[in-house]
mmCIF file of C-alpha atoms in Angstrom:
data_model
loop_
_atom_site.group_PDB
_atom_site.id
_atom_site.type_symbol
_atom_site.label_atom_id
_atom_site.label_comp_id
_atom_site.label_asym_id
_atom_site.label_seq_id
_atom_site.Cartn_x
_atom_site.Cartn_y
_atom_site.Cartn_z
ATOM 1 C CA UNK A 1 -65.206 -106.351 -48.688
ATOM 2 C CA UNK A 2 -66.490 -105.303 -52.122
ATOM 3 C CA UNK A 3 -64.205 -102.230 -52.015
ATOM 4 C CA UNK A 4 -61.143 -104.432 -51.358
ATOM 5 C CA UNK A 5 -62.177 -106.752 -54.187
ATOM 6 C CA UNK A 6 -62.519 -103.804 -56.587
ATOM 7 C CA UNK A 7 -59.057 -102.547 -55.624
ATOM 8 C CA UNK A 8 -57.584 -106.008 -56.143
ATOM 9 C CA UNK A 9 -59.194 -106.235 -59.567
ATOM 10 C CA UNK A 10 -57.831 -102.828 -60.562
ATOM 11 C CA UNK A 11 -54.355 -103.848 -59.429
ATOM 12 C CA UNK A 12 -54.626 -107.048 -61.437
ATOM 13 C CA UNK A 13 -55.622 -105.046 -64.484
ATOM 14 C CA UNK A 14 -52.649 -102.749 -64.004
ATOM 15 C CA UNK A 15 -50.241 -105.673 -63.689
ATOM 16 C CA UNK A 16 -51.726 -107.458 -66.682
ATOM 17 C CA UNK A 17 -51.542 -104.327 -68.863
ATOM 18 C CA UNK A 18 -47.966 -103.733 -67.732
ATOM 19 C CA UNK A 19 -46.995 -107.344 -68.491
ATOM 20 C CA UNK A 20 -48.427 -107.066 -72.010
ATOM 21 C CA UNK A 21 -46.616 -103.772 -72.552
ATOM 22 C CA UNK A 22 -43.266 -105.228 -71.481
ATOM 23 C CA UNK A 23 -43.770 -108.258 -73.718
ATOM 24 C CA UNK A 24 -44.473 -105.896 -76.616
ATOM 25 C CA UNK A 25 -41.266 -103.989 -75.895
ATOM 26 C CA UNK A 26 -39.196 -107.190 -75.649
ATOM 27 C CA UNK A 27 -40.616 -108.656 -78.857
ATOM 28 C CA UNK A 28 -39.694 -105.487 -80.779
ATOM 29 C CA UNK A 29 -36.161 -105.460 -79.366
ATOM 30 C CA UNK A 30 -36.773 -102.058 -77.784
ATOM 31 C CA UNK A 31 -35.958 -100.610 -74.402
ATOM 32 C CA UNK A 32 -37.496 -101.888 -71.137
ATOM 33 C CA UNK A 33 -39.943 -99.360 -69.756
ATOM 34 C CA UNK A 34 -39.030 -98.268 -66.277
ATOM 35 C CA UNK A 35 -42.079 -97.977 -63.976
ATOM 36 C CA UNK A 36 -42.193 -95.363 -61.253
ATOM 37 C CA UNK A 37 -44.123 -97.329 -58.576
ATOM 38 C CA UNK A 38 -44.611 -94.314 -56.344
ATOM 39 C CA UNK A 39 -46.091 -92.281 -59.197
ATOM 40 C CA UNK A 40 -48.395 -95.200 -60.068
ATOM 41 C CA UNK A 41 -49.604 -95.460 -56.465
ATOM 42 C CA UNK A 42 -50.281 -91.710 -56.319
ATOM 43 C CA UNK A 43 -52.239 -91.787 -59.562
ATOM 44 C CA UNK A 44 -54.294 -94.781 -58.406
ATOM 45 C CA UNK A 45 -54.999 -92.959 -55.174
ATOM 46 C CA UNK A 46 -56.303 -90.062 -57.247
ATOM 47 C CA UNK A 47 -58.889 -92.372 -58.819
ATOM 48 C CA UNK A 48 -57.298 -92.762 -62.283
ATOM 49 C CA UNK A 49 -58.034 -95.896 -64.250
ATOM 50 C CA UNK A 50 -55.208 -98.377 -65.016
ATOM 51 C CA UNK A 51 -54.905 -97.281 -68.657
ATOM 52 C CA UNK A 52 -54.392 -93.665 -67.555
ATOM 53 C CA UNK A 53 -51.793 -94.822 -65.005
ATOM 54 C CA UNK A 54 -49.833 -96.589 -67.763
ATOM 55 C CA UNK A 55 -49.998 -93.541 -70.051
ATOM 56 C CA UNK A 56 -48.730 -91.278 -67.266
ATOM 57 C CA UNK A 57 -45.921 -93.732 -66.463
ATOM 58 C CA UNK A 58 -44.874 -93.932 -70.112
ATOM 59 C CA UNK A 59 -44.797 -90.124 -70.354
ATOM 60 C CA UNK A 60 -42.678 -89.729 -67.207
ATOM 61 C CA UNK A 61 -38.963 -88.908 -67.845
ATOM 62 C CA UNK A 62 -36.715 -91.804 -66.736
ATOM 63 C CA UNK A 63 -34.242 -91.125 -63.957
ATOM 64 C CA UNK A 64 -31.359 -92.560 -66.024
ATOM 65 C CA UNK A 65 -30.756 -93.770 -69.578
ATOM 66 C CA UNK A 66 -32.425 -97.175 -70.010
ATOM 67 C CA UNK A 67 -30.216 -100.150 -70.833
ATOM 68 C CA UNK A 68 -30.801 -101.791 -74.230
ATOM 69 C CA UNK A 69 -32.439 -105.211 -74.176
ATOM 70 C CA UNK A 70 -30.669 -108.054 -76.028
ATOM 71 C CA UNK A 71 -32.103 -108.482 -79.490
ATOM 72 C CA UNK A 72 -33.281 -111.923 -80.694
ATOM 73 C CA UNK A 73 -30.787 -113.561 -83.053
ATOM 74 C CA UNK A 74 -33.424 -114.368 -85.666
ATOM 75 C CA UNK A 75 -34.771 -110.803 -85.957
ATOM 76 C CA UNK A 76 -32.410 -107.760 -85.975
ATOM 77 C CA UNK A 77 -33.712 -104.731 -84.096
ATOM 78 C CA UNK A 78 -35.181 -101.872 -86.136
ATOM 79 C CA UNK A 79 -33.539 -98.383 -85.910
ATOM 80 C CA UNK A 80 -33.617 -96.806 -82.447
ATOM 81 C CA UNK A 81 -35.708 -93.874 -83.674
ATOM 82 C CA UNK A 82 -38.456 -96.212 -84.848
ATOM 83 C CA UNK A 83 -38.348 -98.311 -81.669
ATOM 84 C CA UNK A 84 -38.166 -95.719 -78.946
ATOM 85 C CA UNK A 85 -41.171 -93.518 -78.238
ATOM 86 C CA UNK A 86 -40.112 -89.824 -78.425
ATOM 87 C CA UNK A 87 -41.295 -89.151 -74.862
ATOM 88 C CA UNK A 88 -39.045 -91.893 -73.465
ATOM 89 C CA UNK A 89 -35.875 -91.062 -75.472
ATOM 90 C CA UNK A 90 -33.174 -89.515 -73.266
ATOM 91 C CA UNK A 91 -32.020 -86.041 -74.220
ATOM 92 C CA UNK A 92 -28.607 -85.965 -75.974
ATOM 93 C CA UNK A 93 -25.702 -84.680 -73.964
ATOM 94 C CA UNK A 94 -24.183 -81.610 -75.711
ATOM 95 C CA UNK A 95 -20.542 -81.945 -76.630
ATOM 96 C CA UNK A 96 -18.119 -79.211 -75.746
ATOM 97 C CA UNK A 97 -16.796 -77.351 -78.790
ATOM 98 C CA UNK A 98 -13.011 -77.443 -78.821
ATOM 99 C CA UNK A 99 -11.511 -73.994 -78.577
ATOM 100 C CA UNK A 100 -8.715 -73.025 -80.987
ATOM 101 C CA UNK A 101 -5.630 -72.163 -78.963
ATOM 102 C CA UNK A 102 -4.871 -68.466 -78.981
ATOM 103 C CA UNK A 103 -1.545 -67.785 -80.604
ATOM 104 C CA UNK A 104 0.793 -65.315 -78.924
ATOM 105 C CA UNK A 105 0.835 -61.876 -80.509
ATOM 106 C CA UNK A 106 4.332 -62.352 -81.900
ATOM 107 C CA UNK A 107 3.248 -65.470 -83.791
ATOM 108 C CA UNK A 108 0.428 -63.783 -85.696
ATOM 109 C CA UNK A 109 0.669 -62.519 -89.252
ATOM 110 C CA UNK A 110 1.888 -58.908 -89.622
ATOM 111 C CA UNK A 111 -1.491 -57.829 -91.031
ATOM 112 C CA UNK A 112 -3.157 -58.989 -87.780
ATOM 113 C CA UNK A 113 -0.915 -56.807 -85.657
ATOM 114 C CA UNK A 114 -2.186 -53.613 -87.267
ATOM 115 C CA UNK A 115 -5.528 -52.633 -88.699
ATOM 116 C CA UNK A 116 -4.041 -52.508 -92.168
ATOM 117 C CA UNK A 117 -6.481 -51.355 -94.871
ATOM 118 C CA UNK A 118 -6.621 -53.678 -97.858
ATOM 119 C CA UNK A 119 -5.388 -50.900 -100.133
ATOM 120 C CA UNK A 120 -1.998 -50.974 -98.397
ATOM 121 C CA UNK A 121 -1.423 -54.725 -98.586
ATOM 122 C CA UNK A 122 1.527 -55.815 -100.724
ATOM 123 C CA UNK A 123 1.209 -55.949 -104.501
ATOM 124 C CA UNK A 124 3.393 -58.648 -106.002
ATOM 125 C CA UNK A 125 1.963 -59.009 -109.502
ATOM 126 C CA UNK A 126 3.540 -58.072 -112.830
ATOM 127 C CA UNK A 127 3.716 -54.401 -113.851
ATOM 128 C CA UNK A 128 1.807 -53.330 -116.964
ATOM 129 C CA UNK A 129 3.952 -52.514 -119.988
ATOM 130 C CA UNK A 130 6.999 -54.260 -118.520
ATOM 131 C CA UNK A 131 8.494 -57.182 -120.430
ATOM 132 C CA UNK A 132 10.776 -59.478 -118.426
ATOM 133 C CA UNK A 133 11.133 -56.798 -115.757
ATOM 134 C CA UNK A 134 12.462 -54.184 -118.203
ATOM 135 C CA UNK A 135 11.673 -50.518 -117.718
ATOM 136 C CA UNK A 136 8.387 -49.755 -119.494
ATOM 137 C CA UNK A 137 7.468 -46.497 -121.171
ATOM 138 C CA UNK A 138 4.463 -44.402 -120.232
ATOM 139 C CA UNK A 139 3.014 -44.952 -123.713
ATOM 140 C CA UNK A 140 3.236 -48.739 -123.272
ATOM 141 C CA UNK A 141 1.521 -48.533 -119.899
ATOM 142 C CA UNK A 142 -1.242 -46.315 -121.281
ATOM 143 C CA UNK A 143 -1.859 -48.713 -124.159
ATOM 144 C CA UNK A 144 -2.151 -51.635 -121.763
ATOM 145 C CA UNK A 145 -4.543 -49.659 -119.565
ATOM 146 C CA UNK A 146 -6.753 -49.213 -122.628
ATOM 147 C CA UNK A 147 -10.434 -48.506 -122.046
ATOM 148 C CA UNK A 148 -10.069 -49.889 -118.540
ATOM 149 C CA UNK A 149 -12.949 -51.962 -117.121
ATOM 150 C CA UNK A 150 -11.030 -53.517 -114.238
ATOM 151 C CA UNK A 151 -13.199 -52.012 -111.464
ATOM 152 C CA UNK A 152 -16.618 -50.444 -111.001
ATOM 153 C CA UNK A 153 -15.334 -46.865 -111.376
ATOM 154 C CA UNK A 154 -15.446 -47.321 -115.140
ATOM 155 C CA UNK A 155 -19.248 -47.148 -115.111
ATOM 156 C CA UNK A 156 -19.401 -43.487 -114.027
ATOM 157 C CA UNK A 157 -16.320 -41.892 -115.534
ATOM 158 C CA UNK A 158 -16.121 -39.602 -118.531
ATOM 159 C CA UNK A 159 -12.379 -39.884 -119.058
ATOM 160 C CA UNK A 160 -9.493 -41.934 -117.765
ATOM 161 C CA UNK A 161 -7.038 -39.582 -116.058
ATOM 162 C CA UNK A 162 -3.705 -41.297 -116.648
ATOM 163 C CA UNK A 163 -1.084 -38.672 -115.788
ATOM 164 C CA UNK A 164 0.781 -35.701 -117.238
ATOM 165 C CA UNK A 165 4.160 -34.028 -117.199
ATOM 166 C CA UNK A 166 7.779 -34.850 -117.882
ATOM 167 C CA UNK A 167 8.228 -38.599 -118.580
ATOM 168 C CA UNK A 168 11.764 -38.365 -117.157
ATOM 169 C CA UNK A 169 11.003 -36.039 -114.256
ATOM 170 C CA UNK A 170 13.214 -36.069 -111.176
ATOM 171 C CA UNK A 171 10.162 -35.310 -109.008
ATOM 172 C CA UNK A 172 6.740 -37.015 -109.119
ATOM 173 C CA UNK A 173 3.565 -35.974 -107.290
ATOM 174 C CA UNK A 174 1.073 -38.760 -106.563
ATOM 175 C CA UNK A 175 -2.486 -37.884 -105.543
ATOM 176 C CA UNK A 176 -5.601 -39.826 -104.653
ATOM 177 C CA UNK A 177 -7.961 -39.728 -107.631
ATOM 178 C CA UNK A 178 -9.538 -37.413 -110.205
ATOM 179 C CA UNK A 179 -12.263 -34.928 -109.329
ATOM 180 C CA UNK A 180 -15.026 -33.528 -111.532
ATOM 181 C CA UNK A 181 -12.783 -31.134 -113.504
ATOM 182 C CA UNK A 182 -10.155 -33.798 -114.006
ATOM 183 C CA UNK A 183 -12.786 -36.265 -115.193
ATOM 184 C CA UNK A 184 -14.013 -33.768 -117.791
ATOM 185 C CA UNK A 185 -10.559 -32.858 -119.116
ATOM 186 C CA UNK A 186 -8.720 -36.154 -118.626
ATOM 187 C CA UNK A 187 -5.824 -34.330 -116.923
ATOM 188 C CA UNK A 188 -4.838 -34.649 -113.231
ATOM 189 C CA UNK A 189 -5.046 -31.728 -110.808
ATOM 190 C CA UNK A 190 -6.747 -29.050 -112.922
ATOM 191 C CA UNK A 191 -9.548 -28.067 -110.508
ATOM 192 C CA UNK A 192 -9.280 -25.912 -107.398
ATOM 193 C CA UNK A 193 -6.952 -28.391 -105.667
ATOM 194 C CA UNK A 194 -4.901 -28.564 -108.864
ATOM 195 C CA UNK A 195 -4.493 -24.803 -108.978
ATOM 196 C CA UNK A 196 -3.147 -24.867 -105.435
ATOM 197 C CA UNK A 197 -0.775 -27.706 -106.357
ATOM 198 C CA UNK A 198 0.504 -25.666 -109.307
ATOM 199 C CA UNK A 199 1.329 -22.802 -106.924
ATOM 200 C CA UNK A 200 3.109 -25.214 -104.591
ATOM 201 C CA UNK A 201 5.154 -26.625 -107.482
ATOM 202 C CA UNK A 202 6.125 -23.162 -108.683
ATOM 203 C CA UNK A 203 7.046 -22.088 -105.139
ATOM 204 C CA UNK A 204 9.466 -25.036 -105.083
ATOM 205 C CA UNK A 205 11.210 -23.680 -108.201
ATOM 206 C CA UNK A 206 9.586 -25.988 -110.791
ATOM 207 C CA UNK A 207 7.078 -25.642 -113.595
ATOM 208 C CA UNK A 208 4.278 -28.174 -113.953
ATOM 209 C CA UNK A 209 5.903 -29.471 -117.125
ATOM 210 C CA UNK A 210 9.094 -30.189 -115.178
ATOM 211 C CA UNK A 211 7.442 -32.720 -112.857
ATOM 212 C CA UNK A 212 5.169 -35.703 -113.392
ATOM 213 C CA UNK A 213 1.707 -35.845 -111.783
ATOM 214 C CA UNK A 214 -0.561 -38.888 -111.439
ATOM 215 C CA UNK A 215 -3.061 -40.490 -109.079
ATOM 216 C CA UNK A 216 -3.580 -43.791 -107.292
ATOM 217 C CA UNK A 217 -6.842 -44.404 -109.204
ATOM 218 C CA UNK A 218 -7.323 -43.200 -112.760
ATOM 219 C CA UNK A 219 -11.112 -42.784 -112.741
ATOM 220 C CA UNK A 220 -13.213 -40.425 -110.641
ATOM 221 C CA UNK A 221 -14.951 -42.016 -107.628
ATOM 222 C CA UNK A 222 -18.643 -41.002 -107.486
ATOM 223 C CA UNK A 223 -19.207 -37.723 -105.622
ATOM 224 C CA UNK A 224 -15.448 -37.574 -104.940
ATOM 225 C CA UNK A 225 -15.717 -40.278 -102.273
ATOM 226 C CA UNK A 226 -12.605 -42.115 -101.119
ATOM 227 C CA UNK A 227 -11.357 -44.883 -103.412
ATOM 228 C CA UNK A 228 -12.462 -48.294 -102.193
ATOM 229 C CA UNK A 229 -10.016 -51.172 -101.631
ATOM 230 C CA UNK A 230 -10.937 -53.125 -104.765
ATOM 231 C CA UNK A 231 -10.557 -49.970 -106.867
ATOM 232 C CA UNK A 232 -7.103 -49.257 -105.447
ATOM 233 C CA UNK A 233 -6.098 -52.879 -106.000
ATOM 234 C CA UNK A 234 -7.188 -52.741 -109.654
ATOM 235 C CA UNK A 235 -5.326 -49.496 -110.392
ATOM 236 C CA UNK A 236 -2.197 -49.903 -108.267
ATOM 237 C CA UNK A 237 -0.193 -51.897 -110.865
ATOM 238 C CA UNK A 238 -0.474 -48.980 -113.281
ATOM 239 C CA UNK A 239 0.688 -46.472 -110.672
ATOM 240 C CA UNK A 240 3.717 -48.626 -109.862
ATOM 241 C CA UNK A 241 4.447 -49.071 -113.562
ATOM 242 C CA UNK A 242 4.320 -45.290 -114.051
ATOM 243 C CA UNK A 243 6.860 -44.775 -111.285
ATOM 244 C CA UNK A 244 9.108 -47.435 -112.783
ATOM 245 C CA UNK A 245 8.848 -45.765 -116.179
ATOM 246 C CA UNK A 246 9.669 -42.269 -114.872
ATOM 247 C CA UNK A 247 12.228 -43.382 -112.259
ATOM 248 C CA UNK A 248 12.228 -40.112 -110.302
ATOM 249 C CA UNK A 249 14.709 -39.202 -107.600
ATOM 250 C CA UNK A 250 11.922 -38.260 -105.194
ATOM 251 C CA UNK A 251 8.158 -38.677 -104.791
ATOM 252 C CA UNK A 252 5.723 -36.419 -102.967
ATOM 253 C CA UNK A 253 2.728 -38.467 -101.793
ATOM 254 C CA UNK A 254 -0.278 -36.178 -101.506
ATOM 255 C CA UNK A 255 -2.608 -37.457 -98.806
ATOM 256 C CA UNK A 256 -3.138 -40.734 -97.013
ATOM 257 C CA UNK A 257 -4.189 -42.914 -99.958
ATOM 258 C CA UNK A 258 -1.057 -42.184 -101.947
ATOM 259 C CA UNK A 259 1.224 -42.548 -98.921
ATOM 260 C CA UNK A 260 -0.405 -45.703 -97.557
ATOM 261 C CA UNK A 261 -0.588 -47.408 -100.939
ATOM 262 C CA UNK A 262 3.068 -46.819 -101.779
ATOM 263 C CA UNK A 263 4.528 -47.303 -98.294
ATOM 264 C CA UNK A 264 2.382 -50.178 -97.001
ATOM 265 C CA UNK A 265 1.812 -48.170 -93.867
ATOM 266 C CA UNK A 266 -1.550 -47.430 -92.236
ATOM 267 C CA UNK A 267 -0.162 -44.618 -90.082
ATOM 268 C CA UNK A 268 -2.415 -41.512 -90.324
ATOM 269 C CA UNK A 269 -1.066 -38.844 -92.652
ATOM 270 C CA UNK A 270 -1.025 -36.371 -89.763
ATOM 271 C CA UNK A 271 1.742 -38.442 -88.160
ATOM 272 C CA UNK A 272 3.363 -39.688 -91.339
ATOM 273 C CA UNK A 273 3.865 -36.317 -93.029
ATOM 274 C CA UNK A 274 7.138 -34.448 -92.861
ATOM 275 C CA UNK A 275 9.300 -37.567 -92.490
ATOM 276 C CA UNK A 276 11.368 -38.942 -95.321
ATOM 277 C CA UNK A 277 10.476 -42.482 -96.315
ATOM 278 C CA UNK A 278 11.505 -44.761 -99.166
ATOM 279 C CA UNK A 279 9.600 -46.425 -101.973
ATOM 280 C CA UNK A 280 11.704 -49.050 -103.773
ATOM 281 C CA UNK A 281 14.877 -47.067 -103.154
ATOM 282 C CA UNK A 282 13.276 -43.717 -104.067
ATOM 283 C CA UNK A 283 12.988 -40.958 -101.470
ATOM 284 C CA UNK A 284 9.345 -40.282 -100.589
ATOM 285 C CA UNK A 285 7.881 -37.349 -98.676
ATOM 286 C CA UNK A 286 4.289 -37.763 -97.385
ATOM 287 C CA UNK A 287 2.336 -34.528 -97.015
ATOM 288 C CA UNK A 288 -1.228 -33.214 -97.025
ATOM 289 C CA UNK A 289 -3.404 -33.350 -100.127
ATOM 290 C CA UNK A 290 -4.132 -29.912 -101.671
ATOM 291 C CA UNK A 291 -7.876 -30.521 -101.322
ATOM 292 C CA UNK A 292 -7.368 -30.920 -97.574
ATOM 293 C CA UNK A 293 -5.350 -27.699 -97.472
ATOM 294 C CA UNK A 294 -8.254 -25.869 -99.126
ATOM 295 C CA UNK A 295 -10.501 -27.037 -96.284
ATOM 296 C CA UNK A 296 -7.859 -26.445 -93.599
ATOM 297 C CA UNK A 297 -5.789 -23.400 -94.674
ATOM 298 C CA UNK A 298 -3.944 -23.365 -91.343
ATOM 299 C CA UNK A 299 -2.217 -26.607 -92.358
ATOM 300 C CA UNK A 300 -0.564 -25.002 -95.398
ATOM 301 C CA UNK A 301 2.386 -24.034 -93.232
ATOM 302 C CA UNK A 302 3.082 -27.672 -92.372
ATOM 303 C CA UNK A 303 2.770 -28.700 -96.013
ATOM 304 C CA UNK A 304 5.212 -25.985 -97.020
ATOM 305 C CA UNK A 305 7.684 -27.240 -94.417
ATOM 306 C CA UNK A 306 7.403 -30.699 -95.978
ATOM 307 C CA UNK A 307 8.040 -29.322 -99.472
ATOM 308 C CA UNK A 308 11.029 -27.333 -98.247
ATOM 309 C CA UNK A 309 12.648 -30.615 -97.233
ATOM 310 C CA UNK A 310 12.153 -31.820 -100.803
ATOM 311 C CA UNK A 311 13.701 -28.618 -102.120
ATOM 312 C CA UNK A 312 16.675 -29.079 -99.814
ATOM 313 C CA UNK A 313 17.122 -32.614 -101.158
ATOM 314 C CA UNK A 314 17.394 -31.165 -104.676
ATOM 315 C CA UNK A 315 19.522 -28.198 -103.543
ATOM 316 C CA UNK A 316 16.835 -25.655 -104.420
ATOM 317 C CA UNK A 317 15.894 -22.318 -102.857
ATOM 318 C CA UNK A 318 12.341 -20.868 -102.850
ATOM 319 C CA UNK A 319 11.501 -19.336 -106.214
ATOM 320 C CA UNK A 320 14.635 -20.719 -107.867
ATOM 321 C CA UNK A 321 13.971 -22.140 -111.322
ATOM 322 C CA UNK A 322 15.875 -24.775 -113.192
#
């Protein structure tokens, strides 16, 4: 009998505590606490006191999102974060991130269709030394170049290597950039690669003074590394201005950087070489750079075949001068 009375008293305490808790929730305009009766019965059977039962019930995750209780007209409800205990707040449902529709290949920009290096992207700016689109002179371009600080190559150079040769040449050779000897002398192609180029020019029936020689970049890259895209971008206007000033009948692009920069084509030089192309209406022959030929002497035969096509264009025979 006493055991039944004790159980009844405990149940009364549970109900009374629960009633007070619900009144507290209603007065604050919060959410009605959902009680899991089965969990409460199991906890009571385990000998837990009523206060522990209520704490366990409050910590239990609700089966569904609780419905908001109507707020009294006289007292607006405080923010939900302040009202709702963190343990009882339902987890937010993640929203699906909308996926951008994939455009068909044909609708994409041309630069997305090929892995086009930035140094071969179009240049549309004004040419140095040119006024109202008129043909500039090499002296005007050199004066505008000045003591160039347009890219980081200026910090390690000794001399700007602008170009040399006949300012009205019918044939122009365009290389990549100056090496150590060129940086010291301020003249393009005077080192080992330059000596080979001189032999190639003479074998075509020209003297060095008959042609014009320049590079894509005018300052030596550290340790003769490849020019970087921002360096090519900074120097390209001066290269294009030089070609406009000289107005040759043909250009020989020595190596991939010269060919890709002028032709806007990322095709490897091994596939590009030997095929006539055009740069702004001027015939252009891509071929190997002399420095590459020094490392790969077996490729000299292919380079000579390329130069013979240039000679044929000018009506020249090997060793013929003038």
